[in-house]
Amino acid sequence: MGNLFDNVALGLGTALSLGNLLYCFIGVFLGTLLGVLPGIGALVAISLLFPITFHLDPTAALVMLAGIFYGTTYGGSTSAILLNVPGTPNSAVACLDGYPMARQGRAGVALLGTTIASFVGGSFGIVLIMLFSPVIAEAALRFGPAEYFALMLLGLIAASTISSGSVAKGIAMVAVGILLGLVRADTYTGIPRFSFGLLDLHDGISLVALAMGMFGVSEVVSSVRQVRSGGAFDRRSITFRSMIPTRDDIRRSWAPMARGSGIGAFFGTLPGTGGLIASFMSYAIEKRISREPDRFGNGAVEGVVGPESANNAADQTAFIPTMTLGIPGSPAMAIILGVLMVHGIAPGPTLLVNQPSLFWGLIMSFWIGNVMLLVLNIPLIGLWIRMLAVPYHLLYPMILMFVCVGVYSVNNSSFDVWMIVLFGALGYFMRMLDYPPAPLLLGFVLGPMMEENFRRAMLLARGDALTFFERPVSGTIMALNVVLLVWMVWSSMRAKRPV
Amino acid sequence: MHARDYRDVAGGLLLAAVGAFAAYYAATRYDMGTLRQVGPGMFPAGLGGLLVGLGVIVAVPALRRLPRSYPMVEWRPLAAVIAGIAAFALTVRPLGMVPAIILLTMLSSLADGRLGPVRAFVLSIVLAGVAILVFRVMLGTPFPIARWPF
């Protein structure tokens, strides 16, 4: 796999090509833009732009989508600080102390702080990817189908139980997702399953239509009456001079940033956790160890920069399991994985060996993208603030246009547009009934791979289902699965409020 | 008659029904195979069975529980957005992109009604221009801009 320097050189060669630089810029620019706007999170942003990647080569497609993904995190804190409305769900923590800082006339310092913290956290995450991805991929090359099945199960159980309220509902959504993923011709026998005679379903349900309907459309429907952008604040108060932090701000910031980066990097790699949990964790820890906990909630700069670096570190390390094992931990990562599969690239540890320029090019583009974001967010902050004044009733028809034209343009198929209708309505009612959509998408992407690995493992073990428990690596992971499941069920029983 | 958590009861029963259907359909139509040679029916049938169990787990406790506070279903935005997308799906092939986007925008702008018909029409023309610029000119997707179906 070569040494790190060769890989960096290879990656920079790819990432610095004119086309990839351009797509990286488009990605981080749109990411910041969509992140700033309330009501559009990373997932909606990614699924909006997903159809466009069908027209690009896979490296450019990944570079752009990844840029959108981590770009939204940079932008999300802006509206949290200025309007007390998180631009993306993950930047909710930035409201707690960012908005009070803005009320005290220190919005400039908070905006600069979150940008620097984002950069620090992001950089730490990228360094970890560079160091650990080759090691993990090399270990994973020895995995057989039993190990993969166990790992995918771990990913799905964790993703469906940790973040959602009800364990049963989360797992049920995974099962529904897998069933939807199985709608296509069976790999072994060629029998079209659950296609109900519809020729359009022989190649499976379109991931774009599913993601856009479930996240884009249902998000629009539930935001129309809720999101009120264009809040009142003095735009001219954000000047460069107002951004200059005091010596006290700097002294208070560096340690929370370092701790936040570590916390974020850890939670980013775990399935089902990611930026939101990492940032809340970082906030809680900073408050706990602070000598002046009363400052928190009243505009403490520590409470802004710590979580923000955690959020961004998690964004980057989320790519580790996705790219090295082919196992996405969040819906956004599932879509990134979908891009690979759409371009006919098998995700997993062989990716590093077979597509080194894609992998290292993507990682190096993270550096370039983060530097671009630093530039975009400090001198151009005025532009994003102006964007906040665009009212949602002009915005959502545009989102819907991109959803419809985007999905249609992939295959010139109006059937796929009907699928948006179906999944849009389904996603909305799932929201109303408190069923989480994220596990469904993960199950949809992982389902077919899981079945294939299950069938191969059973074939290799001559029909002995104990193989999943007897092989050392897969057995360990299966034990973890059982522990996780039991623990989640137990803690949800304990958490039940007496009615 | 006590108030019950009907949304969870309904949701759980729906899950169980979907699971039962999937399991039945897979078991009767597709070969289950053997443990050694797993057939195309085994995995979906197993998942269907799992869903039935989970549906029951969701529904039964909800029978003896007071309703929680759920968000209200917003019928108007839902209907407007769905109608807009459906109109797009119906018209994009026979009429072309521009009429389809106009219909989509006009119908979906009824979701909150803050945009009058005139302004919605202007917006729809702008959006059609954006769509042609981004998808046709920049990305080179071949789709007819407008066509006469007769």
XYZ file of C-alpha atoms in Angstrom:
649
model
C 0.000 0.000 0.000
C 3.041 2.271 -0.111
C 4.111 4.631 2.596
C 2.312 7.703 3.785
C 4.388 10.144 1.756
C 3.756 8.369 -1.528
C 0.069 8.280 -0.714
C -0.016 11.963 0.175
C 1.780 12.805 -3.058
C -0.618 10.652 -5.060
C -3.606 12.170 -3.301
C -2.416 15.733 -3.767
C -1.801 15.021 -7.440
C -5.434 13.947 -7.773
C -6.976 16.548 -5.518
C -5.075 19.445 -7.050
C -6.247 18.735 -10.593
C -8.229 21.650 -11.913
C -11.490 19.717 -12.158
C -11.317 18.315 -8.649
C -10.359 21.699 -7.192
C -13.408 23.159 -8.882
C -15.758 20.443 -7.587
C -14.232 20.724 -4.126
C -14.937 24.448 -4.203
C -18.489 23.935 -5.476
C -19.021 21.372 -2.725
C -17.823 23.474 0.194
C -19.486 26.596 -1.202
C -22.886 24.923 -1.567
C -22.336 23.126 1.726
C -21.813 26.389 3.577
C -24.741 27.990 1.770
C -27.160 25.151 2.503
C -25.775 24.780 6.015
C -26.434 28.420 6.840
C -30.050 28.165 5.699
C -32.245 26.753 8.456
C -34.310 23.748 7.439
C -31.616 22.235 5.225
C -29.245 19.868 6.976
C -26.259 17.948 5.681
C -28.466 15.073 4.591
C -30.893 17.167 2.587
C -27.960 19.054 1.070
C -26.233 15.831 0.044
C -29.341 14.210 -1.355
C -30.191 17.382 -3.309
C -26.846 17.274 -5.058
C -26.637 13.487 -5.319
C -28.214 13.249 -8.813
C -25.632 15.660 -10.195
C -22.842 13.261 -9.246
C -24.152 10.733 -11.773
C -22.765 12.999 -14.442
C -19.296 13.269 -12.895
C -16.375 10.878 -12.585
C -16.361 9.078 -9.220
C -13.481 11.022 -7.638
C -14.972 14.394 -8.512
C -18.383 13.173 -7.345
C -17.052 12.084 -3.952
C -14.929 15.204 -3.509
C -17.951 17.400 -4.154
C -20.412 15.485 -1.972
C -17.914 15.226 0.880
C -17.335 18.982 0.590
C -21.061 19.581 0.882
C -21.164 17.286 3.907
C -18.463 18.957 5.996
C -19.281 22.378 4.553
C -22.770 22.315 6.077
C -21.221 21.908 9.512
C -19.197 25.086 9.043
C -22.272 26.957 7.880
C -24.706 25.475 10.400
C -23.278 27.331 13.354
C -23.671 30.731 11.664
C -27.448 30.848 11.909
C -27.280 29.221 15.349
C -25.170 32.102 16.616
C -27.008 34.921 14.849
C -30.616 33.739 14.989
C -30.652 31.077 17.696
C -31.895 28.693 14.978
C -29.469 25.900 14.116
C -28.825 25.818 10.378
C -28.379 22.051 10.633
C -29.577 19.814 13.475
C -25.949 19.066 14.345
C -25.191 22.666 15.208
C -27.924 22.870 17.850
C -25.294 23.123 20.588
C -23.895 26.296 19.050
C -27.132 28.033 20.070
C -26.516 27.480 23.774
C -23.628 29.888 24.122
C -23.265 31.289 20.615
C -26.546 33.179 20.654
C -25.911 34.734 24.088
C -22.530 35.875 22.763
C -24.290 37.508 19.822
C -26.718 39.216 22.206
C -23.718 40.636 24.034
C -22.401 42.069 20.764
C -19.744 39.401 20.467
C -21.200 37.596 17.400
C -18.024 38.316 15.444
C -15.856 36.573 18.007
C -18.244 33.600 18.114
C -18.265 33.277 14.313
C -14.482 33.442 14.132
C -14.237 30.976 17.017
C -16.508 28.410 15.387
C -14.661 28.698 12.089
C -11.241 28.212 13.704
C -12.617 25.413 15.887
C -14.141 23.750 12.832
C -10.795 23.898 11.111
C -8.905 22.501 14.103
C -11.394 19.671 14.592
C -11.540 18.900 10.890
C -7.737 18.818 10.631
C -7.428 16.451 13.566
C -9.999 14.152 11.968
C -8.157 14.159 8.646
C -4.843 13.283 10.303
C -6.543 10.313 11.960
C -7.995 9.139 8.645
C -4.558 9.320 7.046
C -2.916 7.371 9.841
C -5.520 4.726 10.576
C -7.337 3.992 7.313
C -4.504 1.942 5.785
C -4.088 -0.053 9.017
C -7.808 -0.814 9.329
C -8.149 -1.645 5.656
C -5.195 -4.022 5.843
C -6.711 -5.841 8.798
C -10.082 -5.938 7.067
C -8.612 -7.531 3.944
C -8.479 -10.783 5.893
C -12.183 -10.627 6.770
C -14.475 -13.233 5.265
C -18.216 -12.994 4.647
C -19.013 -13.982 8.252
C -16.990 -11.042 9.593
C -18.642 -8.652 7.181
C -22.090 -9.858 8.085
C -21.314 -9.389 11.790
C -19.850 -5.919 11.204
C -22.827 -4.779 9.152
C -25.133 -6.074 11.836
C -23.142 -4.083 14.402
C -23.447 -0.963 12.291
C -27.180 -1.380 11.888
C -27.895 -2.244 15.519
C -25.849 0.683 16.768
C -27.334 3.108 14.280
C -30.888 2.058 15.009
C -30.718 1.921 18.790
C -28.339 4.624 20.022
C -29.804 7.766 18.554
C -33.465 6.917 18.231
C -36.001 6.819 21.006
C -37.467 3.339 20.785
C -35.258 0.304 20.213
C -38.090 -1.678 18.596
C -38.972 1.132 16.200
C -35.335 1.675 15.228
C -34.753 -1.994 14.463
C -38.091 -2.231 12.658
C -36.983 0.615 10.394
C -33.753 -1.228 9.641
C -35.772 -4.322 8.679
C -38.077 -2.278 6.437
C -35.011 -0.672 4.866
C -33.410 -4.052 4.176
C -36.651 -5.340 2.634
C -36.790 -2.282 0.372
C -33.151 -2.882 -0.519
C -33.950 -6.467 -1.524
C -36.426 -5.255 -4.146
C -34.415 -6.165 -7.238
C -33.262 -9.208 -9.175
C -31.688 -11.733 -6.799
C -27.910 -11.928 -7.332
C -27.776 -15.722 -7.259
C -30.865 -16.777 -9.183
C -31.825 -13.662 -11.119
C -35.408 -13.864 -9.839
C -36.840 -10.339 -9.490
C -37.981 -10.093 -5.886
C -40.906 -7.953 -4.734
C -41.115 -6.285 -8.123
C -44.852 -7.027 -8.476
C -44.451 -7.318 -12.215
C -43.118 -3.773 -12.566
C -40.178 -3.717 -14.945
C -38.958 -0.473 -13.363
C -38.270 -2.336 -10.132
C -35.992 -5.004 -11.625
C -32.921 -2.874 -10.999
C -34.123 -1.994 -7.537
C -35.562 1.129 -5.958
C -33.583 4.243 -6.772
C -31.468 5.333 -3.781
C -31.732 8.951 -4.929
C -35.517 8.854 -4.976
C -35.649 7.151 -1.594
C -33.207 9.577 0.063
C -34.787 12.653 -1.506
C -38.324 11.634 -0.647
C -37.589 10.465 2.844
C -35.354 13.376 3.838
C -35.798 16.188 1.315
C -39.543 16.162 0.729
C -40.658 15.203 4.219
C -38.298 17.851 5.621
C -39.902 20.474 3.387
C -43.426 19.445 4.386
C -42.681 19.686 8.077
C -40.640 22.891 7.773
C -43.038 24.968 5.666
C -45.038 26.166 8.635
C -42.149 26.091 11.076
C -39.095 27.751 9.613
C -39.201 31.510 9.739
C -35.954 32.873 8.426
C -35.036 36.478 7.930
C -34.704 37.256 11.622
C -33.801 40.598 13.072
C -30.175 41.353 13.717
C -27.846 44.126 12.720
C -25.987 42.888 9.701
C -23.435 45.667 9.828
C -22.364 44.723 13.332
C -20.329 41.803 11.967
C -17.121 43.527 10.966
C -13.577 42.217 10.880
C -12.786 44.344 13.872
C -15.598 42.697 15.821
C -14.077 39.301 15.124
C -10.818 39.977 16.914
C -10.848 37.805 20.029
C -9.541 39.071 23.323
C -6.516 37.495 24.971
C -8.950 35.961 27.432
C -10.955 34.327 24.601
C -7.808 32.743 23.188
C -6.684 31.498 26.581
C -10.075 29.895 27.181
C -10.393 28.354 23.721
C -7.413 26.204 22.940
C -7.960 23.429 25.481
C -11.688 22.945 24.698
C -10.804 22.806 21.004
C -8.232 20.082 21.634
C -10.592 18.069 23.844
C -13.475 18.596 21.434
C -11.383 17.316 18.535
C -10.593 14.139 20.446
C -14.191 13.561 21.527
C -15.485 14.226 18.039
C -12.933 11.977 16.366
C -13.950 9.122 18.643
C -17.703 9.484 18.195
C -17.377 10.064 14.475
C -16.049 6.563 13.877
C -18.854 4.869 15.811
C -21.984 3.951 13.906
C -25.096 5.829 14.925
C -23.410 8.611 16.861
C -21.650 11.299 14.821
C -21.537 15.060 15.158
C -24.676 15.743 17.164
C -23.851 13.414 20.045
C -20.165 14.386 19.912
C -20.966 18.078 20.227
C -23.369 17.586 23.121
C -20.780 15.386 24.825
C -18.088 18.009 24.372
C -20.377 20.704 25.775
C -21.232 18.587 28.798
C -17.572 17.832 29.474
C -16.470 21.456 29.146
C -19.188 22.522 31.544
C -18.313 19.764 33.984
C -14.593 20.520 34.166
C -14.939 24.305 34.032
C -14.032 26.240 37.163
C -16.821 28.665 36.341
C -19.746 26.488 35.141
C -22.092 29.462 35.592
C -20.615 31.080 32.509
C -22.134 28.334 30.342
C -25.380 29.374 28.698
C -24.441 33.017 29.173
C -22.013 33.346 26.306
C -19.004 31.211 27.255
C -16.625 30.949 24.346
C -15.541 27.495 25.609
C -19.075 26.243 25.060
C -18.960 27.363 21.450
C -15.538 26.241 20.271
C -15.362 22.843 22.021
C -18.553 21.372 20.522
C -17.827 22.948 17.162
C -14.449 21.233 16.870
C -16.054 17.965 18.035
C -18.707 18.289 15.346
C -16.174 18.762 12.582
C -13.765 16.090 13.787
C -16.681 13.649 13.784
C -17.579 14.663 10.218
C -14.136 13.658 9.045
C -13.601 10.449 11.007
C -17.034 9.223 9.881
C -15.274 8.500 6.600
C -12.991 5.897 8.246
C -15.486 3.018 8.550
C -17.240 4.051 5.349
C -14.160 4.063 3.181
C -12.109 1.281 4.787
C -14.817 -1.253 5.668
C -17.614 -0.155 3.375
C -19.869 0.223 6.404
C -21.509 3.630 6.745
C -22.392 4.843 10.231
C -24.902 7.517 9.244
C -27.364 8.175 6.407
C -25.053 10.806 4.930
C -22.274 8.228 4.780
C -24.702 5.713 3.277
C -25.285 8.143 0.434
C -21.519 8.586 -0.018
C -21.293 4.801 -0.233
C -24.168 4.836 -2.715
C -22.152 7.148 -4.966
C -19.335 4.599 -5.022
C -21.705 1.776 -5.898
C -23.459 3.818 -8.572
C -20.086 4.234 -10.251
C -19.441 0.504 -10.036
C -16.755 0.729 -7.344
C -16.941 -1.986 -4.697
C -16.736 -0.371 -1.263
C -14.549 -2.029 1.358
C -10.902 -2.536 2.199
C -9.977 -3.355 -1.389
C -10.834 0.232 -2.276
C -7.498 1.436 -0.899
C -5.617 -1.092 -2.997
C -7.629 -0.867 -6.196
C -8.463 2.823 -6.219
C -5.602 4.516 -4.348
C -5.872 7.744 -6.310
C -9.604 7.979 -5.525
C -9.104 7.297 -1.823
C -6.079 9.521 -1.250
C -7.392 12.143 -3.622
C -10.553 12.343 -1.523
C -8.604 12.572 1.746
C -6.319 15.267 0.397
C -9.335 17.150 -0.907
C -10.500 17.340 2.717
C -7.450 19.491 3.486
C -8.083 21.703 0.507
C -11.771 21.926 1.320
C -11.139 22.850 4.932
C -8.718 25.602 3.917
C -11.297 26.860 1.405
C -13.905 26.861 4.159
C -11.634 28.914 6.378
C -11.415 31.502 3.615
C -15.112 31.266 2.771
C -16.219 31.704 6.340
C -14.052 34.536 7.532
C -13.786 37.123 4.749
C -17.079 36.132 3.132
C -19.147 35.928 6.296
C -21.208 38.896 5.099
C -22.470 36.906 2.123
C -23.809 34.090 4.294
C -25.427 36.519 6.659
C -27.237 38.043 3.708
C -28.438 34.560 2.708
C -30.201 34.274 6.048
C -32.615 36.936 4.867
C -33.992 34.695 2.070
C -37.437 33.606 3.250
C -38.300 29.927 3.308
C -41.332 30.317 1.041
C -38.987 31.177 -1.823
C -36.543 28.472 -0.827
C -38.675 25.379 -0.615
C -40.045 25.483 -4.184
C -36.418 25.599 -5.281
C -35.589 22.565 -3.135
C -38.515 20.699 -4.686
C -37.426 21.679 -8.185
C -33.935 20.298 -7.555
C -35.410 17.131 -6.072
C -37.707 16.474 -9.035
C -35.452 17.510 -11.898
C -32.482 15.857 -10.198
C -34.165 12.494 -9.764
C -35.714 12.626 -13.220
C -32.411 13.463 -14.893
C -30.641 10.373 -13.542
C -32.547 7.869 -15.686
C -35.044 10.088 -17.518
C -37.608 8.090 -15.627
C -40.894 9.477 -14.361
C -41.276 6.243 -12.377
C -38.449 7.459 -10.116
C -40.355 10.717 -9.580
C -43.390 8.689 -8.461
C -41.056 6.992 -6.022
C -40.319 10.417 -4.481
C -44.052 10.884 -3.979
C -44.274 7.501 -2.264
C -41.230 7.952 -0.041
C -41.995 11.593 0.645
C -45.405 10.686 2.056
C -44.012 7.630 3.842
C -41.184 9.680 5.352
C -43.592 12.338 6.545
C -45.949 9.869 8.235
C -42.969 8.085 9.777
C -41.941 11.398 11.302
C -45.449 11.890 12.648
C -45.499 8.420 14.180
C -42.010 8.852 15.616
C -40.266 6.296 13.392
C -36.668 7.342 12.615
C -35.881 7.485 8.871
C -32.095 7.217 9.248
C -31.974 3.459 10.097
C -34.232 2.764 7.123
C -31.772 4.358 4.720
C -28.839 2.509 6.296
C -30.711 -0.782 6.044
C -31.591 -0.018 2.446
C -27.945 0.473 1.490
C -26.493 -2.329 3.608
C -29.302 -4.865 3.154
C -28.324 -6.411 -0.171
C -24.650 -6.647 0.878
C -25.677 -8.187 4.158
C -27.771 -10.851 2.505
C -25.009 -11.684 0.077
C -22.455 -12.057 2.867
C -24.902 -14.130 4.885
C -25.461 -16.512 2.003
C -21.761 -16.797 1.222
C -20.870 -17.379 4.864
C -23.495 -20.113 5.138
C -22.211 -21.738 1.973
C -18.617 -21.679 3.242
C -19.666 -23.097 6.614
C -21.814 -25.786 4.963
C -25.001 -24.566 6.493
C -23.699 -24.235 10.036
C -25.096 -20.972 11.411
C -22.719 -21.203 14.369
C -19.949 -20.046 12.052
C -20.816 -16.450 12.929
C -20.025 -17.158 16.562
C -17.120 -19.573 16.201
C -14.761 -17.526 14.065
C -12.748 -15.327 16.434
C -13.271 -11.909 14.830
C -16.867 -12.442 13.806
C -17.613 -14.106 17.160
C -16.258 -11.080 19.032
C -18.341 -8.713 16.953
C -21.447 -10.886 17.396
C -20.867 -10.869 21.161
C -20.654 -7.078 20.982
C -23.922 -7.064 19.045
C -25.645 -9.096 21.726
C -24.243 -6.909 24.520
C -25.257 -3.737 22.716
C -28.754 -5.010 22.076
C -29.284 -6.197 25.641
C -27.895 -2.957 27.037
C -30.095 -0.834 24.780
C -33.241 -2.795 25.620
C -32.402 -2.651 29.321
C -31.712 1.082 29.338
C -34.865 1.814 27.365
C -36.918 -0.189 29.874
C -35.349 1.785 32.702
C -35.939 5.089 30.960
C -39.668 4.421 30.545
C -41.464 7.147 32.339
C -44.163 6.024 34.703
C -47.449 6.949 33.085
C -63.166 4.076 27.375
C -59.690 5.289 28.184
C -57.566 7.263 25.774
C -54.863 5.105 24.304
C -51.706 5.703 22.357
C -53.487 4.990 19.093
C -50.706 6.223 16.867
C -48.326 3.610 18.215
C -51.030 0.952 18.081
C -51.729 1.772 14.440
C -48.063 2.067 13.552
C -47.203 -1.223 15.216
C -50.055 -3.062 13.538
C -49.034 -1.596 10.198
C -45.480 -2.823 10.724
C -46.728 -6.276 11.623
C -48.958 -6.318 8.535
C -46.076 -5.311 6.251
C -43.906 -7.986 7.870
C -46.569 -10.669 7.545
C -47.128 -9.798 3.917
C -43.387 -9.836 3.124
C -42.877 -13.139 4.901
C -45.888 -14.772 3.250
C -45.023 -13.432 -0.180
C -41.381 -14.485 0.068
C -42.181 -17.914 1.501
C -44.775 -18.769 -1.129
C -43.204 -17.239 -4.231
C -39.479 -17.689 -3.753
C -37.350 -20.719 -3.033
C -36.316 -20.802 0.625
C -33.360 -23.060 -0.143
C -31.451 -24.874 2.562
C -29.183 -23.506 5.270
C -26.271 -24.493 3.093
C -27.704 -23.121 -0.137
C -29.753 -20.209 1.105
C -32.411 -19.406 -1.463
C -33.849 -16.047 -2.471
C -36.789 -16.449 -0.088
C -35.070 -17.089 3.220
C -33.702 -13.649 4.049
C -36.870 -11.669 3.238
C -39.036 -14.257 4.979
C -36.894 -14.002 8.104
C -37.047 -10.198 8.019
C -40.806 -10.326 7.593
C -41.086 -12.531 10.669
C -38.862 -10.125 12.623
C -41.099 -7.219 11.605
C -44.223 -9.015 12.810
C -42.575 -9.468 16.210
C -41.404 -5.859 16.398
C -44.810 -4.568 15.330
C -46.401 -6.459 18.212
C -43.760 -5.114 20.617
C -44.610 -1.563 19.523
C -48.389 -1.981 19.479
C -49.214 -4.022 22.591
C -47.725 -1.781 25.311
C -49.290 1.230 23.576
C -52.734 -0.265 24.274
C -52.221 0.367 27.958
C -50.586 3.762 27.726
C -51.893 7.295 27.545
C -51.253 9.025 24.226
C -48.028 10.949 24.068
C -47.917 14.357 22.473
C -47.345 13.813 18.768
C -46.802 16.580 16.248
C -49.932 17.475 14.309
C -50.117 16.221 10.735
C -49.994 19.278 8.489
C -52.359 18.195 5.731
C -52.191 21.319 3.632
C -48.402 21.400 3.042
C -48.394 17.634 2.572
C -51.164 17.703 -0.024
C -49.697 20.693 -1.881
C -46.173 19.266 -2.052
C -47.324 15.778 -3.036
C -49.688 17.197 -5.669
C -46.859 19.303 -7.082
C -44.467 16.376 -7.409
C -47.192 14.123 -8.829
C -48.054 16.788 -11.420
C -44.377 16.943 -12.332
C -44.209 13.159 -12.743
C -47.313 13.181 -14.963
C -46.322 16.036 -17.238
C -42.543 15.922 -17.560
C -42.615 13.282 -20.302
C -45.545 14.415 -22.461
C -45.177 18.198 -22.017
C -41.482 18.687 -21.280
C -39.510 20.252 -18.468
C -40.742 23.846 -18.373
C -44.492 23.133 -18.050
C -43.722 20.432 -15.480
C -41.697 22.833 -13.321
C -44.371 25.525 -13.607
C -46.993 23.057 -12.363
C -44.711 21.795 -9.594
C -43.954 25.289 -8.336
C -47.489 26.647 -8.605
C -49.009 23.678 -6.781
C -46.349 23.388 -4.091
C -46.461 27.128 -3.371
C -49.956 26.478 -2.026
C -48.306 24.696 0.909
C -48.114 27.911 2.899
C -49.877 30.272 0.513
C -47.513 33.130 1.316
C -46.742 33.518 -2.357
C -49.627 34.749 -4.508
C -50.324 33.079 -7.881
C -48.563 35.840 -9.810
C -45.390 35.724 -7.749
C -45.486 31.920 -7.757
C -45.650 32.001 -11.551
C -42.682 34.365 -11.751
C -40.747 32.119 -9.365
C -41.618 29.073 -11.458
C -40.238 30.711 -14.611
C -37.027 31.591 -12.766
C -36.732 28.024 -11.451
C -37.321 26.580 -14.916
C -34.474 28.771 -16.162
C -32.217 27.547 -13.333
C -33.115 23.927 -14.103
C -32.292 24.311 -17.780
C -29.047 26.102 -16.988
C -27.863 23.581 -14.383
C -29.102 20.291 -15.795
C -29.238 20.879 -19.540
C -26.432 23.358 -20.199
C -23.949 22.549 -17.427
C -24.558 18.830 -16.960
C -25.744 18.000 -20.458
C -28.797 15.920 -19.509
C -30.945 15.387 -22.579
C -34.532 16.322 -21.791
C -37.055 18.248 -23.883
C -37.597 21.793 -22.614
C -41.197 21.883 -23.819
C -43.133 19.905 -26.343
C -46.541 19.735 -27.905
C -48.108 16.382 -27.099
C -50.667 16.261 -29.873
